[in-house]
Tab-separated table of C-alpha atoms and ligand atoms in Angstrom:
chain	number	residue	atom	x	y	z
Y	3	MET	CA	6.900	8.674	-25.341
Y	4	VAL	CA	9.997	9.441	-23.046
Y	5	LYS	CA	11.581	5.927	-22.441
Y	6	GLU	CA	11.066	5.212	-18.718
Y	7	LYS	CA	13.518	3.094	-16.458
Y	8	ILE	CA	11.746	2.302	-13.275
Y	9	LEU	CA	13.251	1.281	-9.613
Y	10	VAL	CA	10.984	-0.584	-7.390
Y	11	ILE	CA	12.336	-0.341	-3.846
Y	12	GLY	CA	10.277	-3.108	-1.486
Y	13	ALA	CA	9.615	-5.121	-4.481
Y	14	SER	CA	9.679	-8.595	-2.306
Y	15	GLY	CA	6.672	-7.418	-0.355
Y	16	GLN	CA	2.887	-7.730	-0.846
Y	17	ILE	CA	2.448	-4.910	-2.916
Y	18	GLY	CA	6.258	-4.695	-4.503
Y	19	VAL	CA	5.560	-8.144	-6.343
Y	20	GLU	CA	2.325	-7.145	-8.198
Y	21	LEU	CA	3.336	-3.813	-8.794
Y	22	THR	CA	6.652	-4.784	-10.243
Y	23	LEU	CA	4.883	-7.750	-12.570
Y	24	ALA	CA	2.383	-5.193	-13.707
Y	25	LEU	CA	4.934	-2.582	-14.574
Y	26	ARG	CA	7.003	-4.987	-16.155
Y	27	LYS	CA	4.006	-5.836	-18.550
Y	28	MET	CA	3.762	-2.257	-19.273
Y	29	TYR	CA	7.042	-0.796	-19.772
Y	30	GLY	CA	9.002	-4.396	-20.664
Y	31	ASN	CA	10.980	-6.610	-18.058
Y	32	ALA	CA	14.384	-5.283	-18.601
Y	33	ASN	CA	12.838	-1.701	-17.926
Y	34	VAL	CA	11.592	-2.351	-14.334
Y	35	VAL	CA	14.396	-2.816	-11.782
Y	36	ALA	CA	13.172	-4.719	-8.415
Y	37	SER	CA	14.910	-4.173	-5.411
Y	38	ASP	CA	14.786	-5.205	-1.559
Y	39	LEU	CA	16.417	-5.924	1.608
Y	40	ARG	CA	15.388	-9.662	1.547
Y	41	GLU	CA	16.160	-11.917	-1.187
Y	42	GLU	CA	13.790	-11.945	-4.353
Y	43	ASN	CA	10.374	-12.959	-4.388
Y	44	ASP	CA	9.964	-16.273	-6.123
Y	45	LEU	CA	7.291	-14.693	-7.997
Y	46	LEU	CA	9.685	-12.200	-9.432
Y	47	HIS	CA	12.377	-14.606	-10.397
Y	48	GLY	CA	13.411	-14.918	-14.093
Y	49	THR	CA	10.807	-11.799	-14.779
Y	50	GLY	CA	13.588	-9.246	-14.735
Y	51	PRO	CA	16.417	-7.594	-13.276
Y	52	TYR	CA	16.800	-7.727	-9.311
Y	53	VAL	CA	19.303	-5.720	-6.980
Y	54	SER	CA	19.717	-6.580	-3.176
Y	55	MET	CA	19.510	-3.215	-1.514
Y	56	ASP	CA	19.096	-0.980	1.745
Y	57	VAL	CA	17.035	1.966	1.208
Y	58	MET	CA	18.582	3.263	4.353
Y	59	ASN	CA	22.018	3.447	2.484
Y	60	LYS	CA	21.770	6.442	0.493
Y	61	GLU	CA	24.894	6.235	-1.380
Y	62	MET	CA	24.213	2.751	-2.447
Y	63	LEU	CA	20.844	3.960	-3.697
Y	64	HIS	CA	22.119	6.893	-5.470
Y	65	VAL	CA	24.838	4.686	-7.326
Y	66	GLN	CA	22.013	2.330	-8.479
Y	67	VAL	CA	19.878	5.213	-9.642
Y	68	ILE	CA	23.082	6.604	-11.713
Y	69	ARG	CA	24.233	3.055	-12.790
Y	70	GLN	CA	20.846	1.734	-13.655
Y	71	ASN	CA	19.626	4.922	-15.547
Y	72	ILE	CA	16.630	5.090	-13.372
Y	73	THR	CA	13.947	7.776	-14.383
Y	74	GLN	CA	11.187	6.639	-11.728
Y	75	VAL	CA	11.096	5.367	-8.236
Y	76	ASN	CA	8.393	3.415	-6.442
Y	77	LEU	CA	9.147	3.303	-2.825
Y	78	LEU	CA	7.195	0.547	-1.146
Y	79	ALA	CA	9.758	-0.277	1.595
Y	80	ALA	CA	8.185	0.744	5.052
Y	81	ILE	CA	7.132	-0.881	8.380
Y	82	LEU	CA	3.455	-1.286	8.672
Y	83	SER	CA	1.368	-0.607	11.359
Y	84	ALA	CA	1.171	-3.664	13.733
Y	85	THR	CA	4.909	-4.224	13.268
Y	86	GLY	CA	5.481	-0.515	13.865
Y	87	GLU	CA	3.761	-0.471	17.343
Y	88	LYS	CA	6.064	-3.265	18.539
Y	89	ASN	CA	9.172	-1.091	17.273
Y	90	PRO	CA	8.232	2.521	17.161
Y	91	GLY	CA	11.859	3.854	16.728
Y	92	LEU	CA	12.459	1.184	13.585
Y	93	ALA	CA	9.331	2.016	12.135
Y	94	TRP	CA	10.065	5.837	12.266
Y	95	ASN	CA	13.653	5.394	10.968
Y	96	LEU	CA	12.759	3.489	8.094
Y	97	ASN	CA	9.598	5.241	7.024
Y	98	MET	CA	11.022	8.686	7.251
Y	99	GLN	CA	14.643	8.099	6.095
Y	100	GLY	CA	13.994	5.893	3.400
Y	101	LEU	CA	11.501	8.588	1.795
Y	102	LEU	CA	13.903	11.418	2.572
Y	103	ASN	CA	16.649	9.405	0.787
Y	104	VAL	CA	14.576	8.810	-2.208
Y	105	LEU	CA	13.216	12.389	-2.466
Y	106	ASP	CA	16.736	14.023	-2.247
Y	107	ILE	CA	17.989	11.639	-5.027
Y	108	ALA	CA	15.049	12.382	-7.077
Y	109	LYS	CA	15.560	16.084	-6.695
Y	110	GLU	CA	19.333	15.670	-7.400
Y	111	GLU	CA	19.151	13.419	-10.519
Y	112	LYS	CA	15.909	15.052	-11.864
Y	113	LEU	CA	13.738	11.689	-11.627
Y	114	HIS	CA	10.738	12.268	-13.644
Y	115	LYS	CA	8.572	10.780	-11.192
Y	116	VAL	CA	8.366	9.112	-7.318
Y	117	TYR	CA	5.516	6.908	-6.116
Y	118	TRP	CA	5.381	6.545	-2.508
Y	119	PRO	CA	2.205	5.019	-0.835
Y	120	SER	CA	0.483	6.596	2.610
Y	121	SER	CA	-2.059	4.727	4.236
Y	122	ILE	CA	-5.728	5.282	5.840
Y	123	ALA	CA	-3.536	4.816	9.072
Y	124	VAL	CA	-2.888	8.807	8.698
Y	125	PHE	CA	-6.330	9.096	10.372
Y	126	GLY	CA	-6.992	8.980	14.162
Y	127	PRO	CA	-9.687	8.661	16.516
Y	128	THR	CA	-10.863	11.990	16.221
Y	129	SER	CA	-11.235	11.835	12.247
Y	130	PRO	CA	-14.715	11.282	10.880
Y	131	LYS	CA	-15.486	7.345	10.949
Y	132	GLN	CA	-17.788	7.180	8.037
Y	133	ASN	CA	-16.771	8.608	4.565
Y	134	CYS	CA	-13.530	10.065	6.001
Y	135	PRO	CA	-12.914	13.308	3.812
Y	136	GLN	CA	-9.602	14.088	2.088
Y	137	GLN	CA	-9.306	16.885	4.285
Y	138	THR	CA	-10.252	16.558	7.847
Y	139	ILE	CA	-8.959	16.304	11.544
Y	140	ILE	CA	-5.923	14.090	11.052
Y	141	GLU	CA	-4.621	13.125	14.798
Y	142	PRO	CA	-2.839	9.806	14.186
Y	143	THR	CA	-2.066	7.631	17.052
Y	144	THR	CA	0.021	5.061	15.877
Y	145	VAL	CA	3.843	5.528	14.852
Y	146	TYR	CA	2.959	4.440	11.443
Y	147	GLY	CA	0.095	6.735	11.047
Y	148	ILE	CA	2.339	9.664	12.398
Y	149	SER	CA	5.296	8.590	9.882
Y	150	LYS	CA	2.810	8.350	6.958
Y	151	TYR	CA	1.415	11.752	7.802
Y	152	ALA	CA	4.683	13.381	8.130
Y	153	GLY	CA	5.701	11.515	4.786
Y	154	GLU	CA	2.790	13.197	2.920
Y	155	PHE	CA	3.951	16.580	3.975
Y	156	TRP	CA	7.487	16.079	3.005
Y	157	CYS	CA	6.115	14.896	-0.700
Y	158	ASN	CA	4.172	17.952	-0.737
Y	159	TYR	CA	7.226	20.044	0.300
Y	160	PHE	CA	9.765	18.377	-2.544
Y	161	PHE	CA	7.206	19.100	-5.011
Y	162	GLN	CA	6.586	22.802	-3.923
Y	163	ARG	CA	9.829	23.600	-3.288
Y	164	TYR	CA	11.916	21.556	-5.961
Y	165	GLY	CA	9.484	20.451	-8.616
Y	166	VAL	CA	9.667	16.795	-7.813
Y	167	ASP	CA	6.887	14.924	-9.201
Y	168	VAL	CA	5.966	12.736	-6.444
Y	169	ARG	CA	2.528	10.981	-6.211
Y	170	SER	CA	0.652	9.123	-3.456
Y	171	LEU	CA	-2.222	7.323	-2.341
Y	172	ARG	CA	-3.601	6.344	1.279
Y	173	TYR	CA	-4.230	2.794	0.346
Y	174	PRO	CA	-6.741	1.064	2.583
Y	175	GLY	CA	-6.104	-2.575	4.102
Y	176	LEU	CA	-5.029	-4.627	0.866
Y	177	ILE	CA	-6.138	-8.104	0.169
Y	178	SER	CA	-4.174	-10.532	-2.268
Y	179	TYR	CA	-3.487	-14.218	-3.211
Y	180	LYS	CA	-0.177	-13.924	-4.598
Y	181	SER	CA	2.324	-12.316	-2.168
Y	182	SER	CA	1.818	-12.409	1.816
Y	183	PRO	CA	1.001	-9.409	3.707
Y	184	GLY	CA	3.751	-8.007	5.800
Y	185	GLY	CA	2.606	-6.854	9.441
Y	186	GLY	CA	-0.554	-4.866	8.923
Y	187	THR	CA	-3.814	-4.519	10.935
Y	188	THR	CA	-5.707	-5.698	8.113
Y	189	ASP	CA	-3.828	-8.807	7.427
Y	190	TYR	CA	-6.654	-10.842	8.791
Y	191	ALA	CA	-8.701	-10.265	5.491
Y	192	VAL	CA	-5.820	-12.391	3.574
Y	193	GLU	CA	-5.059	-15.050	6.354
Y	194	ILE	CA	-8.627	-15.697	6.748
Y	195	PHE	CA	-8.881	-16.971	3.304
Y	196	HIS	CA	-6.014	-19.410	3.615
Y	197	GLU	CA	-7.073	-20.586	6.969
Y	198	ALA	CA	-10.569	-21.322	5.475
Y	199	LEU	CA	-9.049	-23.366	2.866
Y	200	GLU	CA	-6.581	-25.356	5.061
Y	201	GLU	CA	-8.566	-25.452	8.698
Y	202	LYS	CA	-12.211	-24.564	7.810
Y	203	LYS	CA	-11.693	-22.249	10.729
Y	204	TYR	CA	-10.214	-18.768	11.498
Y	205	GLU	CA	-9.495	-17.082	14.948
Y	206	SER	CA	-9.949	-13.215	14.170
Y	207	PHE	CA	-7.716	-10.801	16.082
Y	208	LEU	CA	-10.479	-8.198	15.682
Y	209	ASN	CA	-14.030	-7.975	16.893
Y	210	PRO	CA	-16.885	-9.338	14.597
Y	211	ASP	CA	-18.100	-5.603	13.942
Y	212	THR	CA	-14.726	-3.899	13.217
Y	213	TYR	CA	-15.443	-2.194	9.912
Y	214	LEU	CA	-12.373	-1.205	7.883
Y	215	PRO	CA	-11.601	0.224	4.635
Y	216	MET	CA	-10.251	-2.575	2.208
Y	217	MET	CA	-9.199	-2.874	-1.137
Y	218	TYR	CA	-8.454	-5.970	-3.530
Y	219	MET	CA	-5.089	-5.907	-5.215
Y	220	PRO	CA	-5.863	-5.673	-8.559
Y	221	ASP	CA	-7.738	-2.491	-7.760
Y	222	ALA	CA	-4.772	-1.272	-5.876
Y	223	ILE	CA	-2.396	-1.868	-8.590
Y	224	ARG	CA	-4.677	-0.258	-11.350
Y	225	ALA	CA	-5.160	2.866	-9.090
Y	226	THR	CA	-1.348	3.219	-8.556
Y	227	ILE	CA	-0.702	2.919	-12.271
Y	228	GLU	CA	-3.522	5.019	-13.053
Y	229	LEU	CA	-2.267	7.942	-10.721
Y	230	MET	CA	1.176	7.665	-11.890
Y	231	GLU	CA	-0.154	7.771	-15.862
Y	232	ALA	CA	-2.153	10.623	-15.210
Y	233	PRO	CA	-0.929	14.044	-16.628
Y	234	ALA	CA	0.722	16.201	-14.109
Y	235	ASN	CA	-1.714	18.821	-14.313
Y	236	LYS	CA	-4.586	16.439	-13.074
Y	237	ILE	CA	-2.875	15.700	-9.754
Y	238	SER	CA	-4.109	18.455	-7.686
Y	239	VAL	CA	-3.364	16.496	-4.252
Y	240	ARG	CA	0.415	16.543	-3.463
Y	241	THR	CA	0.106	15.253	0.007
Y	242	SER	CA	-1.820	11.879	-0.710
Y	243	TYR	CA	-5.045	11.012	-2.148
Y	244	ASN	CA	-8.090	9.130	-0.440
Y	245	ILE	CA	-9.077	6.161	-2.255
Y	246	SER	CA	-11.392	3.638	-1.512
Y	247	GLY	CA	-12.492	-0.004	-2.533
Y	248	MET	CA	-14.856	-1.427	0.064
Y	249	SER	CA	-15.659	-1.541	3.711
Y	250	PHE	CA	-16.277	-4.774	5.766
Y	251	SER	CA	-16.305	-6.251	9.011
Y	252	PRO	CA	-14.716	-9.864	10.139
Y	253	LYS	CA	-18.280	-10.856	10.409
Y	254	GLU	CA	-19.170	-10.081	7.023
Y	255	ILE	CA	-16.311	-11.582	5.238
Y	256	ALA	CA	-16.757	-14.633	7.188
Y	257	ALA	CA	-20.625	-14.847	6.016
Y	258	GLU	CA	-19.283	-14.419	2.200
Y	259	ILE	CA	-16.588	-17.234	3.002
Y	260	LYS	CA	-19.475	-19.560	4.326
Y	261	LYS	CA	-21.056	-19.015	0.708
Y	262	PHE	CA	-18.041	-20.845	-0.828
Y	263	ILE	CA	-17.036	-23.177	2.241
Y	264	PRO	CA	-20.533	-23.691	4.309
Y	265	GLU	CA	-18.584	-25.697	7.370
Y	266	PHE	CA	-16.336	-22.581	7.833
Y	267	GLU	CA	-16.335	-21.215	11.455
Y	268	ILE	CA	-15.023	-17.892	12.769
Y	269	SER	CA	-13.974	-17.117	16.407
Y	270	TYR	CA	-12.905	-13.997	17.775
Y	271	LYS	CA	-9.988	-13.124	20.055
Y	272	PRO	CA	-8.970	-9.637	19.705
Y	273	ASP	CA	-5.336	-8.543	20.387
Y	274	TYR	CA	-3.364	-5.223	20.490
Y	275	ARG	CA	-4.395	-4.762	16.840
Y	276	GLN	CA	-8.085	-4.034	18.043
Y	277	LYS	CA	-7.079	-0.701	19.404
Y	278	ILE	CA	-5.187	0.141	16.115
Y	279	ALA	CA	-8.334	-0.679	14.186
Y	280	ASP	CA	-10.653	1.181	16.526
Y	281	SER	CA	-8.462	4.454	15.799
Y	282	TRP	CA	-8.987	4.364	11.804
Y	283	PRO	CA	-12.356	5.175	10.111
Y	284	GLN	CA	-14.791	2.673	8.586
Y	285	SER	CA	-15.167	3.923	5.277
Y	286	ILE	CA	-13.313	6.637	3.036
Y	287	ASP	CA	-14.563	9.567	0.623
Y	288	ASP	CA	-12.599	9.376	-2.125
Y	289	SER	CA	-14.304	11.923	-4.636
Y	290	LYS	CA	-10.996	13.828	-5.083
Y	291	ALA	CA	-9.200	10.798	-6.857
Y	292	ARG	CA	-12.479	10.207	-8.820
Y	293	SER	CA	-12.588	13.998	-10.126
Y	294	ASP	CA	-8.868	14.739	-10.567
Y	295	TRP	CA	-7.888	11.371	-12.483
Y	296	GLY	CA	-11.039	9.337	-12.810
Y	297	TRP	CA	-10.581	6.739	-10.247
Y	298	LYS	CA	-13.232	3.990	-9.831
Y	299	GLN	CA	-12.999	0.949	-8.081
Y	300	GLU	CA	-14.144	-2.585	-9.546
Y	301	PHE	CA	-14.122	-4.952	-6.992
Y	302	ASP	CA	-16.818	-4.947	-3.991
Y	303	LEU	CA	-16.642	-7.896	-1.303
Y	304	PRO	CA	-18.598	-10.598	-3.255
Y	305	LYS	CA	-16.864	-9.968	-6.555
Y	306	MET	CA	-13.315	-10.045	-4.603
Y	307	THR	CA	-14.292	-13.479	-2.479
Y	308	ARG	CA	-15.093	-15.171	-5.586
Y	309	ASP	CA	-11.866	-14.187	-7.225
Y	310	MET	CA	-9.874	-15.024	-4.266
Y	311	PHE	CA	-11.213	-18.385	-4.170
Y	312	GLU	CA	-10.861	-18.884	-7.984
Y	313	ASN	CA	-7.175	-18.312	-7.818
Y	314	LEU	CA	-5.998	-19.398	-4.346
X	1220	NAD	N1	-0.464	-3.749	2.265
X	1220	NAD	C1	-1.666	-3.003	2.668
X	1220	NAD	O1	-2.713	-3.268	3.286
X	1220	NAD	C2	-0.981	-1.478	2.739
X	1220	NAD	C3	-1.895	-0.596	3.159
X	1220	NAD	C4	-1.664	0.653	3.375
X	1220	NAD	C5	-0.359	1.216	2.837
X	1220	NAD	N2	0.612	0.301	2.519
X	1220	NAD	C6	1.920	0.666	2.176
X	1220	NAD	O2	2.418	0.105	1.000
X	1220	NAD	C7	4.101	-0.004	0.961
X	1220	NAD	C8	4.137	-1.433	0.587
X	1220	NAD	O3	3.544	-2.221	1.498
X	1220	NAD	P1	3.507	-3.841	1.667
X	1220	NAD	O4	2.137	-4.088	2.176
X	1220	NAD	O5	4.010	-4.378	0.433
X	1220	NAD	O6	4.645	-4.049	2.757
X	1220	NAD	P2	5.524	-5.425	2.748
X	1220	NAD	O7	6.061	-5.531	4.379
X	1220	NAD	O8	4.693	-6.531	2.483
X	1220	NAD	O9	6.912	-5.026	1.995
X	1220	NAD	C9	7.806	-3.983	2.289
X	1220	NAD	C10	8.945	-4.664	1.622
X	1220	NAD	O10	10.157	-3.630	1.897
X	1220	NAD	C11	11.168	-4.259	2.279
X	1220	NAD	N3	12.265	-3.797	3.031
X	1220	NAD	C12	12.178	-3.285	4.311
X	1220	NAD	N4	12.983	-2.632	4.804
X	1220	NAD	C13	13.830	-2.173	3.596
X	1220	NAD	C14	14.789	-1.840	3.347
X	1220	NAD	N5	15.581	-0.887	4.477
X	1220	NAD	N6	15.410	-1.614	2.234
X	1220	NAD	C15	14.732	-2.020	1.167
X	1220	NAD	N7	13.808	-2.949	1.449
X	1220	NAD	C16	12.997	-2.918	2.869
X	1220	NAD	C17	10.790	-5.616	3.093
X	1220	NAD	O11	11.843	-6.482	2.833
X	1220	NAD	C18	9.393	-6.058	2.400
X	1220	NAD	O12	9.699	-6.742	0.829
X	1220	NAD	C19	4.224	0.558	2.333
X	1220	NAD	O13	4.594	1.878	2.461
X	1220	NAD	C20	3.139	0.293	3.357
X	1220	NAD	O14	2.886	1.435	4.226
X	1220	NAD	C21	0.176	-0.902	2.724
């Protein structure tokens, strides 16, 4: 087996923490270097090497890749959908330049693999709402979605033109109990658990019947690892794979939470994030990921809710 040394960029974020811990279990603590612009997340402390780094600083990134003998990069640093709408220029710059820096270095240093997540935010109001297919009309209306869609084509370009083995998933909204979410439109589905436990009530920033594609973090981490471990000849999509876990609305998750906390109450005060949510599909067809590399989700809404309350 080829010895891998993996760099995770954006390791202190919602996905980064859990992906870093999972990779350290698989590859050994010393072989997974965590890095972020902000300080090391407490959950990573003492579990392996950490470097403070800005992905926009290409020279420093290049030096780290060489110095640490990196063979794989997982690029998770990004500005998410809701924060992106507040600062479109910043979201575009970071989401594009960060990716281009990594792809260029991957090409130059002949890295074995690169992972970069896209999002269901690539889809827009003209995409099918139900079971949105892998290939369909894609006209995103958020800067985040535009940056992810452009990024998908940069990944495909670097694969086709330079043979860089870059792989990607279009994550739905991710729900986790370890690290907190970083400014997305689906953050409500994490906040609601914390508020239910602490306050017994929650004010949702999305309307009761806003259905969105979601996934529990253990499924997302497993999907990422399965995609990255799959033989290259199984990967037919070099833009980004649709991937699906579950779909629910604020009203449905509130009803599920009530089974554990009967006095829990939800109220609704939609804000600017409602418009973002309304532009996205409600459910995703992930048959390509299933047939190419055997993806299958494990968690539905009831199973996730039980697991969240067991762990929070
Ligand atoms: N969380 C979700 O629901 C979700 C859904 C779809 C796609 N994604 C994608 O997954 C990836 C990770 O998302 P997340 O939820 O963990 O985000 P997050 O905001 O929680 O974490 C991102 C991390 O990147 C770091 N970062 C920001 N700018 C940086 C820079 N210039 N240099 C180095 N690090 C920097 C941040 O400090 C943060 O720790 C992103 O590409 C995101 O678009 C996430």
